[in-house]
Coordinates of C-alpha atoms in Angstrom, one line a residue:
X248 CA 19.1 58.8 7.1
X249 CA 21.1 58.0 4.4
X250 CA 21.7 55.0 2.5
X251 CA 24.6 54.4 3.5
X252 CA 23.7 54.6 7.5
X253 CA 21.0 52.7 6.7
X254 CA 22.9 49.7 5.2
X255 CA 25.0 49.7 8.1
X256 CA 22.0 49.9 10.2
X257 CA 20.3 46.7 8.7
X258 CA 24.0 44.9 8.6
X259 CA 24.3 45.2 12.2
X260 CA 21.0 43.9 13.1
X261 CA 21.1 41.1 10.8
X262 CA 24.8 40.1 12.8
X263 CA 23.5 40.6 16.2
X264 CA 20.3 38.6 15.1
X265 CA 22.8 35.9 13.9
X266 CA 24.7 36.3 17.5
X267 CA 21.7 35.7 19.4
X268 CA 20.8 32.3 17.5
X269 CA 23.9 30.4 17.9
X270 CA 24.2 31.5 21.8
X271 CA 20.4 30.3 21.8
X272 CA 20.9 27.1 19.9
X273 CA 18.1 28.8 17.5
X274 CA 14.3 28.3 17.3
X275 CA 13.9 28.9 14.2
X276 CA 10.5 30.0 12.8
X277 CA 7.2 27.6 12.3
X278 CA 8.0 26.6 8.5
X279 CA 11.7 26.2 9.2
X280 CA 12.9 22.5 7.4
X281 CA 15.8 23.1 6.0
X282 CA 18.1 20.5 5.2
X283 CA 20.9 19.3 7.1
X284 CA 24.5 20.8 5.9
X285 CA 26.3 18.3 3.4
X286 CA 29.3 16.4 4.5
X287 CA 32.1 14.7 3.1
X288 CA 31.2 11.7 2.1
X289 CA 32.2 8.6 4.6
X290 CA 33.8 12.0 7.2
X291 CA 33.2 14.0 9.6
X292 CA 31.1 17.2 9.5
X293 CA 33.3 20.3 9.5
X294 CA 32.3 23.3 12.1
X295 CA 31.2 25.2 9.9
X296 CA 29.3 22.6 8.1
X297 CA 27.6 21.5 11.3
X298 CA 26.3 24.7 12.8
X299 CA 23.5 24.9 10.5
X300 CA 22.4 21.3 11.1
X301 CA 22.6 21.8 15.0
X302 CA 20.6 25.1 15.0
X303 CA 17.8 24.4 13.0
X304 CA 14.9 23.7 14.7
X305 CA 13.7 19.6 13.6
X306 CA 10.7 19.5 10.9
X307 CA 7.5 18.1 12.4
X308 CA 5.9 15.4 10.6
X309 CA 3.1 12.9 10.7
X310 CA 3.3 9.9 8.9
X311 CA 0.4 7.2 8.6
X312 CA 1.5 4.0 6.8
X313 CA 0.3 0.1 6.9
X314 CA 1.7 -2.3 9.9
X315 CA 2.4 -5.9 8.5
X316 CA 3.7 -7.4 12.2
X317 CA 1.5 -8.0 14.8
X318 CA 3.3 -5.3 16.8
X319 CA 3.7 -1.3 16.6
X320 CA 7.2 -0.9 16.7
X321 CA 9.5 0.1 19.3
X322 CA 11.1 3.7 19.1
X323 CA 14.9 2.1 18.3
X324 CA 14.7 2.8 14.4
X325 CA 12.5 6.1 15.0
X326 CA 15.2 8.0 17.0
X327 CA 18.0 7.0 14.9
X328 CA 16.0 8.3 11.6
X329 CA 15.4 11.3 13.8
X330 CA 18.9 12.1 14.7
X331 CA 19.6 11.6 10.5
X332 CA 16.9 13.6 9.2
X333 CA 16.9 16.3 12.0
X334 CA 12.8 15.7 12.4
X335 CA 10.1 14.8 15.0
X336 CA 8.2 11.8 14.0
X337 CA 4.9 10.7 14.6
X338 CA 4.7 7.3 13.0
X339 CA 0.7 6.3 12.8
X340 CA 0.7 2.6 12.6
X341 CA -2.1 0.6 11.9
X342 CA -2.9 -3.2 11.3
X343 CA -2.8 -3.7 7.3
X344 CA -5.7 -6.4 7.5
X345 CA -7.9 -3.3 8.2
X346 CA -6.0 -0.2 6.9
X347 CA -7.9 0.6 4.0
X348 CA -11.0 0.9 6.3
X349 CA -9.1 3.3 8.4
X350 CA -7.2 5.3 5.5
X351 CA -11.0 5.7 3.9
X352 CA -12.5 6.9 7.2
X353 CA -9.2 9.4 7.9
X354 CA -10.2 10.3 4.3
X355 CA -13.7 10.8 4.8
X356 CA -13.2 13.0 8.2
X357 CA -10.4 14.8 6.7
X358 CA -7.7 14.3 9.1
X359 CA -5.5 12.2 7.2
X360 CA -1.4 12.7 8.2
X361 CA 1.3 15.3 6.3
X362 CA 2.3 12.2 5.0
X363 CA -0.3 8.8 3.8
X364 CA 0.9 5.8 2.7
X365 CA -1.7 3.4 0.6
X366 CA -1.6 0.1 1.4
X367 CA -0.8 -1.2 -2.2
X368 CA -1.9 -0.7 -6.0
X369 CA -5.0 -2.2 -6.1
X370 CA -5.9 1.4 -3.0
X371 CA -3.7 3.6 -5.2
X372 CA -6.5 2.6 -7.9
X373 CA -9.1 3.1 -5.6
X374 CA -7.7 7.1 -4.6
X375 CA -7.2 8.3 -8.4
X376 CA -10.4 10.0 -8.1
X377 CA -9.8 11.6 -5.1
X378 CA -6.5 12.9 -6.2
X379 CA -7.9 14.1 -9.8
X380 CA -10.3 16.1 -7.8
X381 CA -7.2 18.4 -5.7
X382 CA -7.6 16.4 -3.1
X383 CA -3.6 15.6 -2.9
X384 CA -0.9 17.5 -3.7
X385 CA 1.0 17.3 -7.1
X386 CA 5.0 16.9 -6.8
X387 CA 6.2 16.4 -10.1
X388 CA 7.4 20.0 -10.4
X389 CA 8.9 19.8 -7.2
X390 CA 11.4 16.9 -7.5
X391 CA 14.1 18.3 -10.1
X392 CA 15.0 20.1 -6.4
X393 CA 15.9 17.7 -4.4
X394 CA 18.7 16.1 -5.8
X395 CA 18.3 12.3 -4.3
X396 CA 14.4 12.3 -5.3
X397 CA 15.6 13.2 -8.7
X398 CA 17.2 9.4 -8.9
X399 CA 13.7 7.8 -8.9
X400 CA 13.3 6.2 -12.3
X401 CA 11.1 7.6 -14.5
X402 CA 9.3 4.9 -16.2
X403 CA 8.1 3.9 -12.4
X404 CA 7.6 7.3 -12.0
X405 CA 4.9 7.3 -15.1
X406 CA 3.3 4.1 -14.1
X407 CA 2.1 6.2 -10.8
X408 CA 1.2 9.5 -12.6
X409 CA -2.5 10.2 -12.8
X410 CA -3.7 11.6 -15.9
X411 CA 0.0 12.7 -16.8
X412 CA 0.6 14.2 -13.4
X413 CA 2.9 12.8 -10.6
X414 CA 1.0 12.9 -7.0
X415 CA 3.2 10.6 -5.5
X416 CA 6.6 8.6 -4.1
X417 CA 6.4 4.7 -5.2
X418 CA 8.2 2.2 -2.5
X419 CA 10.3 0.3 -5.3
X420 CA 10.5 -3.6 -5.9
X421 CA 12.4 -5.6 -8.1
X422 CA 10.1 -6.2 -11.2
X423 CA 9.6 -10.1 -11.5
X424 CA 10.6 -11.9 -8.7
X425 CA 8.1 -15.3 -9.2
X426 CA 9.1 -18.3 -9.8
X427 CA 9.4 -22.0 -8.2
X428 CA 10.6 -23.2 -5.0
X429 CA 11.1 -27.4 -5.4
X430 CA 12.5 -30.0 -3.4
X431 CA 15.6 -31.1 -5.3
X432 CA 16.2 -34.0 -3.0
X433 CA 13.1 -35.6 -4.3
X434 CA 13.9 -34.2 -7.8
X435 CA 17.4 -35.8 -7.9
X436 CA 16.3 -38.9 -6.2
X437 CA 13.3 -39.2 -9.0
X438 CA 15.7 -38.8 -11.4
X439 CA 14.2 -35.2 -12.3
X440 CA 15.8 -32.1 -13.6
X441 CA 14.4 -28.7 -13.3
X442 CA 11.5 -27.9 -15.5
X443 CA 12.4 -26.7 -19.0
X444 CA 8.4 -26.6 -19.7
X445 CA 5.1 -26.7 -18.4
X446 CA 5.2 -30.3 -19.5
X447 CA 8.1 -31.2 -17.3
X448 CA 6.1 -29.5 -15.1
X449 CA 3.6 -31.3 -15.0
X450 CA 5.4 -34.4 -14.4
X451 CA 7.3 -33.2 -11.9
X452 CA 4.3 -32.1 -9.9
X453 CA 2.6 -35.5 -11.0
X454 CA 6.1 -38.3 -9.5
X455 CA 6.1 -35.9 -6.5
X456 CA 2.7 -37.0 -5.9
X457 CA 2.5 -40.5 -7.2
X458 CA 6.7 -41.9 -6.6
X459 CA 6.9 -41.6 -2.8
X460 CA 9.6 -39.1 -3.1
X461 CA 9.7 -39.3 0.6
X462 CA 10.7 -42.7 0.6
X463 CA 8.9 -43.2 3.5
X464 CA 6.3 -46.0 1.7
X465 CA 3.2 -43.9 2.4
X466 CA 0.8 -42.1 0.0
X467 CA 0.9 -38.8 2.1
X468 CA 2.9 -36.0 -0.7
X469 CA 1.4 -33.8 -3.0
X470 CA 3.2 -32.3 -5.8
X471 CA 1.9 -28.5 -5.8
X472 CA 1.2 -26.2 -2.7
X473 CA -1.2 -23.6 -3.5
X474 CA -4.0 -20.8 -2.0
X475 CA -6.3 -19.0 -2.7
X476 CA -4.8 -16.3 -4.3
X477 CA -4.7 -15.9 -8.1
X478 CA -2.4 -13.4 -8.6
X479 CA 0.8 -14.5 -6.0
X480 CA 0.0 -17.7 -5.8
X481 CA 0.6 -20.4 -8.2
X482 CA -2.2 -18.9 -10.9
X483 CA -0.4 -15.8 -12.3
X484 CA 3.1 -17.8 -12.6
X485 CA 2.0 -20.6 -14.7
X486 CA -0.1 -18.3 -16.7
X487 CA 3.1 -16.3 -17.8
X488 CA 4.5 -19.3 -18.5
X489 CA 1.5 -20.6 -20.8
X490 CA 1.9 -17.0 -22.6
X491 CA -0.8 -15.4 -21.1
X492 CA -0.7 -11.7 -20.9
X493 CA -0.2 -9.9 -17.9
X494 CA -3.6 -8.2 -16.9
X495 CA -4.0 -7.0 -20.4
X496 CA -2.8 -7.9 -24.2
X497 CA -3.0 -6.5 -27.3
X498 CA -5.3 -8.8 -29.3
X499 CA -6.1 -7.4 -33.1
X500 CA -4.9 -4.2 -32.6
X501 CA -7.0 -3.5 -29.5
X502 CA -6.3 -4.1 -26.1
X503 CA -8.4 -6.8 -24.2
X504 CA -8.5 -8.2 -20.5
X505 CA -6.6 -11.7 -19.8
X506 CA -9.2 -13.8 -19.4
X507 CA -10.4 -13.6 -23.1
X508 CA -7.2 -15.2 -24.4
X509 CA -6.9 -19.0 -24.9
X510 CA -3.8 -19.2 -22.8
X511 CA -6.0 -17.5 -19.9
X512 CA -7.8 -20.9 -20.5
X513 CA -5.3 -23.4 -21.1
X514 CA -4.0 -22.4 -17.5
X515 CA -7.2 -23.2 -15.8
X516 CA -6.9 -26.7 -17.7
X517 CA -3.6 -27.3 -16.7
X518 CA -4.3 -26.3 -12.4
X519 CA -7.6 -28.3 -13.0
X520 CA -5.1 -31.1 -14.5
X521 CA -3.5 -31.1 -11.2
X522 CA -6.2 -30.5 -9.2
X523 CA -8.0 -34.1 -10.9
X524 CA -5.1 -36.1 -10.5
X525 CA -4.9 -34.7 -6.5
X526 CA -1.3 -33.6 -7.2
X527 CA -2.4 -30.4 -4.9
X528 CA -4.1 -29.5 -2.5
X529 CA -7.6 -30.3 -3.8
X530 CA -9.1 -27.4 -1.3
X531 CA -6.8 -24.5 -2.7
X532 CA -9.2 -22.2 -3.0
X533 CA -9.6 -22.0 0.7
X534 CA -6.3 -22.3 1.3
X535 CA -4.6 -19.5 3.4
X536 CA -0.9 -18.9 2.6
X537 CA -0.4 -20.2 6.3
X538 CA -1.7 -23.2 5.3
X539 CA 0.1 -23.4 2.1
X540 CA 3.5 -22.6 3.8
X541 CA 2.5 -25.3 6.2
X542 CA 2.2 -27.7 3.9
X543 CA 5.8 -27.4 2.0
X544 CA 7.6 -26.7 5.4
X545 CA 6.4 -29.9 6.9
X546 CA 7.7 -32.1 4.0
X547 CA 4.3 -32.9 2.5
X548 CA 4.6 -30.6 -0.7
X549 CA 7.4 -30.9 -3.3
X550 CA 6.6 -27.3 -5.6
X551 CA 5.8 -24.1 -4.0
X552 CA 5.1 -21.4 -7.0
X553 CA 5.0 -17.6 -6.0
X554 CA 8.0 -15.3 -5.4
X555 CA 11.1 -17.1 -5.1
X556 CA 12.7 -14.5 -2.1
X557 CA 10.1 -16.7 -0.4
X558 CA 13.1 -19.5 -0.2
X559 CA 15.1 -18.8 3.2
X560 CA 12.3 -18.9 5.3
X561 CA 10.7 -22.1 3.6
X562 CA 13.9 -23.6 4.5
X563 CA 14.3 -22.3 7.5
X564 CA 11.3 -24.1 8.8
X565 CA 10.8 -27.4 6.2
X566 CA 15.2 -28.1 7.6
X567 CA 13.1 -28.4 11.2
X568 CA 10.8 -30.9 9.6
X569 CA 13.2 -32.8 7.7
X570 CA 16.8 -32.3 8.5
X571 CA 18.7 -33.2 5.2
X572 CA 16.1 -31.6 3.1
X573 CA 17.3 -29.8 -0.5
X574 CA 15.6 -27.2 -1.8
X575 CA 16.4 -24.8 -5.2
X576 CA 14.5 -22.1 -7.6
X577 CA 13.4 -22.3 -10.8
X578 CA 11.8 -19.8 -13.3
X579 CA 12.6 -20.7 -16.8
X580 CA 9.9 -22.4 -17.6
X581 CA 8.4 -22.4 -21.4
X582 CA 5.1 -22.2 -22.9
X583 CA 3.6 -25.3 -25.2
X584 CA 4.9 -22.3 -27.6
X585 CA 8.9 -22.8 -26.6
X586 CA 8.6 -18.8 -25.4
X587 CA 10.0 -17.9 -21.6
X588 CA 7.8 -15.2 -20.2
X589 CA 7.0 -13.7 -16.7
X590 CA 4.8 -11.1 -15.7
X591 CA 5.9 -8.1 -13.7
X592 CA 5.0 -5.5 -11.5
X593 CA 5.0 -1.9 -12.5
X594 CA 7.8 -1.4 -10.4
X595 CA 6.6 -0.2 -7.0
X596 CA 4.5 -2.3 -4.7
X597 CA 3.2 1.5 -2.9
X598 CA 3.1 4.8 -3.0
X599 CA 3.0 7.7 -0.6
X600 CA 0.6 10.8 -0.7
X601 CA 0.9 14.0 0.7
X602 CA -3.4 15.5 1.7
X603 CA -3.9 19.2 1.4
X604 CA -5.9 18.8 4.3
X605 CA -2.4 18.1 6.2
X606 CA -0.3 20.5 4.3
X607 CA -1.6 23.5 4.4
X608 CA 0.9 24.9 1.7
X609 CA 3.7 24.7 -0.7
X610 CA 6.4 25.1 1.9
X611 CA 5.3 23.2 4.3
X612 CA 5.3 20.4 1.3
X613 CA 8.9 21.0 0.2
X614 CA 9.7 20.6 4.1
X615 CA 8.7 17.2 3.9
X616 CA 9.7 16.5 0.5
X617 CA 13.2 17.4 1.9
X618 CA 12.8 14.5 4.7
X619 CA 12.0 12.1 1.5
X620 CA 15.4 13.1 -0.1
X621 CA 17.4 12.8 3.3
X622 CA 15.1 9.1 3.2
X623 CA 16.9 8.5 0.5
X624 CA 20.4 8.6 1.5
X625 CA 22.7 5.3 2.1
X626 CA 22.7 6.3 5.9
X627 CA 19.0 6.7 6.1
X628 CA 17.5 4.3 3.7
X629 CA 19.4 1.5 5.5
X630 CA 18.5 2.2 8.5
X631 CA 15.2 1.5 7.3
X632 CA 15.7 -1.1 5.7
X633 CA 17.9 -3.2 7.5
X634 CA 18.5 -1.5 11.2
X635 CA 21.4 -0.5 13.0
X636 CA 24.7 -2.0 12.4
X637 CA 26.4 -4.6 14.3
X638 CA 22.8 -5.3 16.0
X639 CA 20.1 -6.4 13.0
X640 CA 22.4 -6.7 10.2
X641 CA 26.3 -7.0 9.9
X642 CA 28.1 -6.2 6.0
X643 CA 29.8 -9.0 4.5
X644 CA 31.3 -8.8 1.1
X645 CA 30.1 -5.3 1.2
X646 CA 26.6 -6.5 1.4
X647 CA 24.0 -6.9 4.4
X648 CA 24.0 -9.9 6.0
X649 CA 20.9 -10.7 8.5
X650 CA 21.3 -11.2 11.6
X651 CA 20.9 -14.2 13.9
X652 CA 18.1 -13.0 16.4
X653 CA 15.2 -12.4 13.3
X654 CA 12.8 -11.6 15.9
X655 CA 14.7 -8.7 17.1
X656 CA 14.4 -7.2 13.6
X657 CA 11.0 -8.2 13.0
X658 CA 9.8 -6.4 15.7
X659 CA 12.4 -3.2 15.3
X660 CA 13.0 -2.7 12.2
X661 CA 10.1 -4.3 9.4
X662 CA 7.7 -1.7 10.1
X663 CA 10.4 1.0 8.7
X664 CA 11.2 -1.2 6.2
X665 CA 8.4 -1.5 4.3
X666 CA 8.0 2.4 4.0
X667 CA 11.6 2.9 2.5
X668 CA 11.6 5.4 -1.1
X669 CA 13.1 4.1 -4.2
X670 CA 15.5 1.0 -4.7
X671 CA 18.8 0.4 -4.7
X672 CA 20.1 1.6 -7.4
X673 CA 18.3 4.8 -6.1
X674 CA 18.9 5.5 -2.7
X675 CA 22.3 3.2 -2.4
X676 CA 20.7 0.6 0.2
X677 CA 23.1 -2.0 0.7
X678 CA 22.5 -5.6 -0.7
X679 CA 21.5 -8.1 0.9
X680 CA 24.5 -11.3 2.2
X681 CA 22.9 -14.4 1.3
X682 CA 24.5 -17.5 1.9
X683 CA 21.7 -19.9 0.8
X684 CA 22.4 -21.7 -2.4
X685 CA 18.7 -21.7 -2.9
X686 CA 18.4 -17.9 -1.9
X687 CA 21.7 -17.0 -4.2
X688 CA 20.3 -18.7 -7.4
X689 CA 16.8 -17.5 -6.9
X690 CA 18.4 -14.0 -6.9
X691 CA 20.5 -14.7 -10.4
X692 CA 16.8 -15.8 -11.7
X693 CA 15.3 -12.3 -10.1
X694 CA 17.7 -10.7 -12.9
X695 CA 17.0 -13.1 -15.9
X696 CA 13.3 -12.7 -15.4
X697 CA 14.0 -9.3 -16.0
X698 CA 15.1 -9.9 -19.7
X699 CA 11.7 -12.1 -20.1
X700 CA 9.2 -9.9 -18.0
X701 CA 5.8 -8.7 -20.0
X702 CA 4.7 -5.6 -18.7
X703 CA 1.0 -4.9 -18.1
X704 CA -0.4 -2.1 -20.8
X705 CA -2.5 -0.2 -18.4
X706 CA -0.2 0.2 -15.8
X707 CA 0.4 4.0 -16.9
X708 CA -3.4 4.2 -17.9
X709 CA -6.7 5.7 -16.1
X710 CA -10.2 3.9 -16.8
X711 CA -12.4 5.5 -14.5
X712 CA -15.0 2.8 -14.7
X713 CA -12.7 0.6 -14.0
X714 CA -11.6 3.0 -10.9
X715 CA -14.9 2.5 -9.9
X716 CA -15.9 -1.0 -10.5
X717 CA -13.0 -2.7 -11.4
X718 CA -12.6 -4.3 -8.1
X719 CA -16.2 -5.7 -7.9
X720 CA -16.2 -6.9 -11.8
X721 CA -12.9 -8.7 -10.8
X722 CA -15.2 -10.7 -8.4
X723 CA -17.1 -12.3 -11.5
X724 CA -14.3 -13.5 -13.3
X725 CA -12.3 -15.2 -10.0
X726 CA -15.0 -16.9 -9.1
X727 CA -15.1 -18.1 -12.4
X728 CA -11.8 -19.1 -12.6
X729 CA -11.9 -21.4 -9.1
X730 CA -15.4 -22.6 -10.8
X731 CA -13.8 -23.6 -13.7
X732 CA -10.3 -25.1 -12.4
X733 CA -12.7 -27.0 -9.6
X734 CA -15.4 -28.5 -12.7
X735 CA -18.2 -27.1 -11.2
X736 CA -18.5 -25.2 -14.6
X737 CA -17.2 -25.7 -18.3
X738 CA -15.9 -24.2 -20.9
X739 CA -19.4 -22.4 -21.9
X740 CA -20.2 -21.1 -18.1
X741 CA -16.4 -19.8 -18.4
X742 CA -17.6 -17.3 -21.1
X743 CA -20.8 -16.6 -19.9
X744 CA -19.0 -14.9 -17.2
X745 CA -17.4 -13.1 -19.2
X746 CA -19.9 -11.9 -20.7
X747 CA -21.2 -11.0 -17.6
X748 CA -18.4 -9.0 -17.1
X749 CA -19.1 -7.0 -20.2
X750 CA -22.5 -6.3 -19.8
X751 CA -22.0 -4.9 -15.8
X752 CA -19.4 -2.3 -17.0
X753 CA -16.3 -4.5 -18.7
X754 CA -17.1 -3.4 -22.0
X755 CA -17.3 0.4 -20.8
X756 CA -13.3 -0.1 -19.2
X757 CA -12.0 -1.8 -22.7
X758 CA -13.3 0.9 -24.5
X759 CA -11.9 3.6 -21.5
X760 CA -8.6 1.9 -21.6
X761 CA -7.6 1.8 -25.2
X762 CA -8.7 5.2 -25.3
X763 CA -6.3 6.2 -23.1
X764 CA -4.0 3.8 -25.0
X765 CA -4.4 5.1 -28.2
X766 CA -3.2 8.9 -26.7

């Protein structure tokens, strides 16, 4: 046979072979994820653009991530991602009070998921040595191919890379979004303004205690609502604000943890202030956030520090409570220096992994790395993030307003939500409607704390005693802290465990880190 006949030969097959799939709807081959056809944006899919979309056969994928409702979600937001992707899904939910416990033991057994989220940073830490040792799969080179991954921002991108390699996907969050959440009724009828410094601070949290703000004649307020949580509790906030460094700061060239600065200490002197004069709740360190929330929302607190997003819900319930109550945000709030500072987060609140023990190779990887760049789509990403239109969310102003029956989306929708790629200015998620004055401002302040947010150092760096250990060491020095803010030791005890800290690996982790720093 010539080559001619035999061109013609393979030309006819390959058309009757085409024939066949389109009369059969197409089944495609094991390893067959390609992408839906492109479309006009805001139209309709042309025939030929479709054809492609209908016939090819749906990529399966397994995906294990966190559950922060008391229920699995319903299918509702599955299908419709489904129907948008072209996939089959198999969401692996399980209760985040206990999901390291099971993402370690699906580690240990090998049978994590194609696709394993972590449940935050402080696990992403914990997995770096697993991932330096292959255990993971490496996407960095991959990305520059998918066009909508390609949007992630790079200097997030770098806080997740481990030893200058990208592993994963980071869930993104606005960078500093703590602040205050005050009564302004009792501020206005006190005569108050919002803070301008910890010293106005103070007072406020002081009149809200002692002035019967309430007006009610009985010595039942507290100023400050906290729990026992150092870092989005009350602790972290007012540390920024005394000019304390955020995890680590660079102190005579060299970087150093925290809680060796002064300001690390003049923040315990200031809750322990508080905590003396019983402007608080004198039990915070066994305080849940239940508890806390509790406390504000049934009219008892005046100051509420931790993220200010926290507001419409706080309001929600303290307006059942007390009916004309006023509530605003706050976050400018200097140092005894005159500086406004905040700490921040590197950006991303989680991250998603992809095993080798799942996917078995590279195609099967840019199958599901193709899902993540459908993920991040408008269509997709908001129906993630906020469910379907005209049933858990309506636009308004071009934005995404809530809608009325919260429990409904609850139970649909946050699940999905908190596994979304990217941000906004990413993946072109709508914003969110708020009407609250409250919630409005504290979104203005979201921005502004930007411009003032201190980054930590070793966000980008590896320490792999402090991989290791950090966790535990940590222990020393919060116990320390409540020990301290609660008198039960001083200034000396303080230090000791600090030096305690040192001695059972601390030292080994300053030296790892400004290694790495130095690079």
């Amino acid at each position: 046979m010539n080559k001619k006949s035999f061109s013609i030969l393979v030309s006819v097959v390959l058309a009757f072979s085409l024939l066949l799939s389109a009369c059969s709807g197409g089944s495609g081959g094991a390893n067959n994820n390609a992408s839906p056809a492109p479309s006009d944006e805001g139209g309709a899919k042309t025939e030929e653009t479709a054809k492609p979309e209908e016939s090819a056969k749906p990529a399966e994928i397994t995906i294990m991530l966190p559950l922060n409702t008391a229920e699995t979600p319903p299918d509702t937001i599955k299908n419709e991602i489904e129907k948008l992707t072209n996939t089959k899904l198999t969401y692996q939910f399980f209760p985040a009070d206990t999901y390291e416990e099971k993402l370690n033991a699906s580690f240990a057994t090998g049978s994590l998921p194609d696709v394993t989220y972590l449940k935050n940073q402080a696990t992403f830490i914990q997995m770096k040595e697993a991932i330096r040792d292959g255990q993971f799969w490496e996407i960095g080179p991959y990305l520059s191919e998918f066009p909508n991954l390609a949007k992630l921002k790079e200097e997030i991108l770098n806080n997740t890379k481990v030893d200058g390699k990208l592993y994963s996907l980071y869930i993104g969050r606005p960078l500093a979004r703590q602040g205050m959440i005050y009564r302004k009724d009792w501020a206005d009828k006190l005569g108050l303004g919002a803070p301008a410094n910890v010293g106005e601070l103070y007072a406020m949290i002081e009149k809200f205690t002692t002035e019967d703000p309430d007006g009610n004649g009985q010595d039942d307020t507290v100023g400050l609502a906290d729990r026992n949580d150092l870092i989005y509790g009350a602790f972290k906030t007012v540390a920024a604000w005394f000019g304390t460094p955020n995890n680590w700061g660079e102190a005579d060239g060299r970087l150093q943890p925290e809680f060796t600065f002064p300001e690390y200490v003049e923040t315990m002197d200031f809750i322990k202030k508080v905590r003396d004069a019983k402007a608080m709740n004198v039990d915070f360190a066994a305080t849940s956030k239940t508890d806390q929330v509790n406390l504000f929302t049934s009219g008892k607190a005046g100051v509420y520090i931790g993220s200010m997003q926290d507001v419409n819900s706080l309001v929600k319930d303290l307006v059942k409570n007390v009916q004309d109550a006023v509530v605003d945000t706050h976050s400018m709030v200097a140092g005894p220096d005159g500086q406004l500072a905040t700490w921040s987060i590197p950006g991303y609140n989680n991250v998603v992994l992809f095993p080798k023990s799942a996917v078995k190779d590279e195609a099967e990887l840019k199958g599901i790395l193709a899902f993540f760049d459908k993920m991040m789509t408008p269509e997709v990403a908001n129906m993630m993030y906020w469910g379907k239109e005209g049933v858990h969310y309506t636009i308004q102003d071009g934005k995404a307003k809530a809608g009325e029956d919260q429990e409904l989306t609850e139970r649909e929708v946050k699940g999905f939500k908190d596994s979304v790629i990217g941000e906004p200015e990413t993946n072109g998620m709508l914003e969110g409607f708020h009407d609250l004055p409250a919630r409005i401002h504290a979104e203005q302040l979201v921005l502004e704390n930007e411009k003032i947010a201190v980054p930590d150092p070793t966000a980008p760096l590896d320490s792999a005693t402090f991989t290791e250990k950090g966790t535990e060491l940590q222990e020393i020095i919060k116990d320390a802290t409540y020990k301290y803010m609660y008198g039960s030791i001083d200034k000396a005890g303080f230090d000791k465990a600090v030096e305690d800290w040192k001695k059972r690996g601390g030292d080994k982790i300053i030296e790892e880190f400004n290694a790495a720093y130095k690079k």
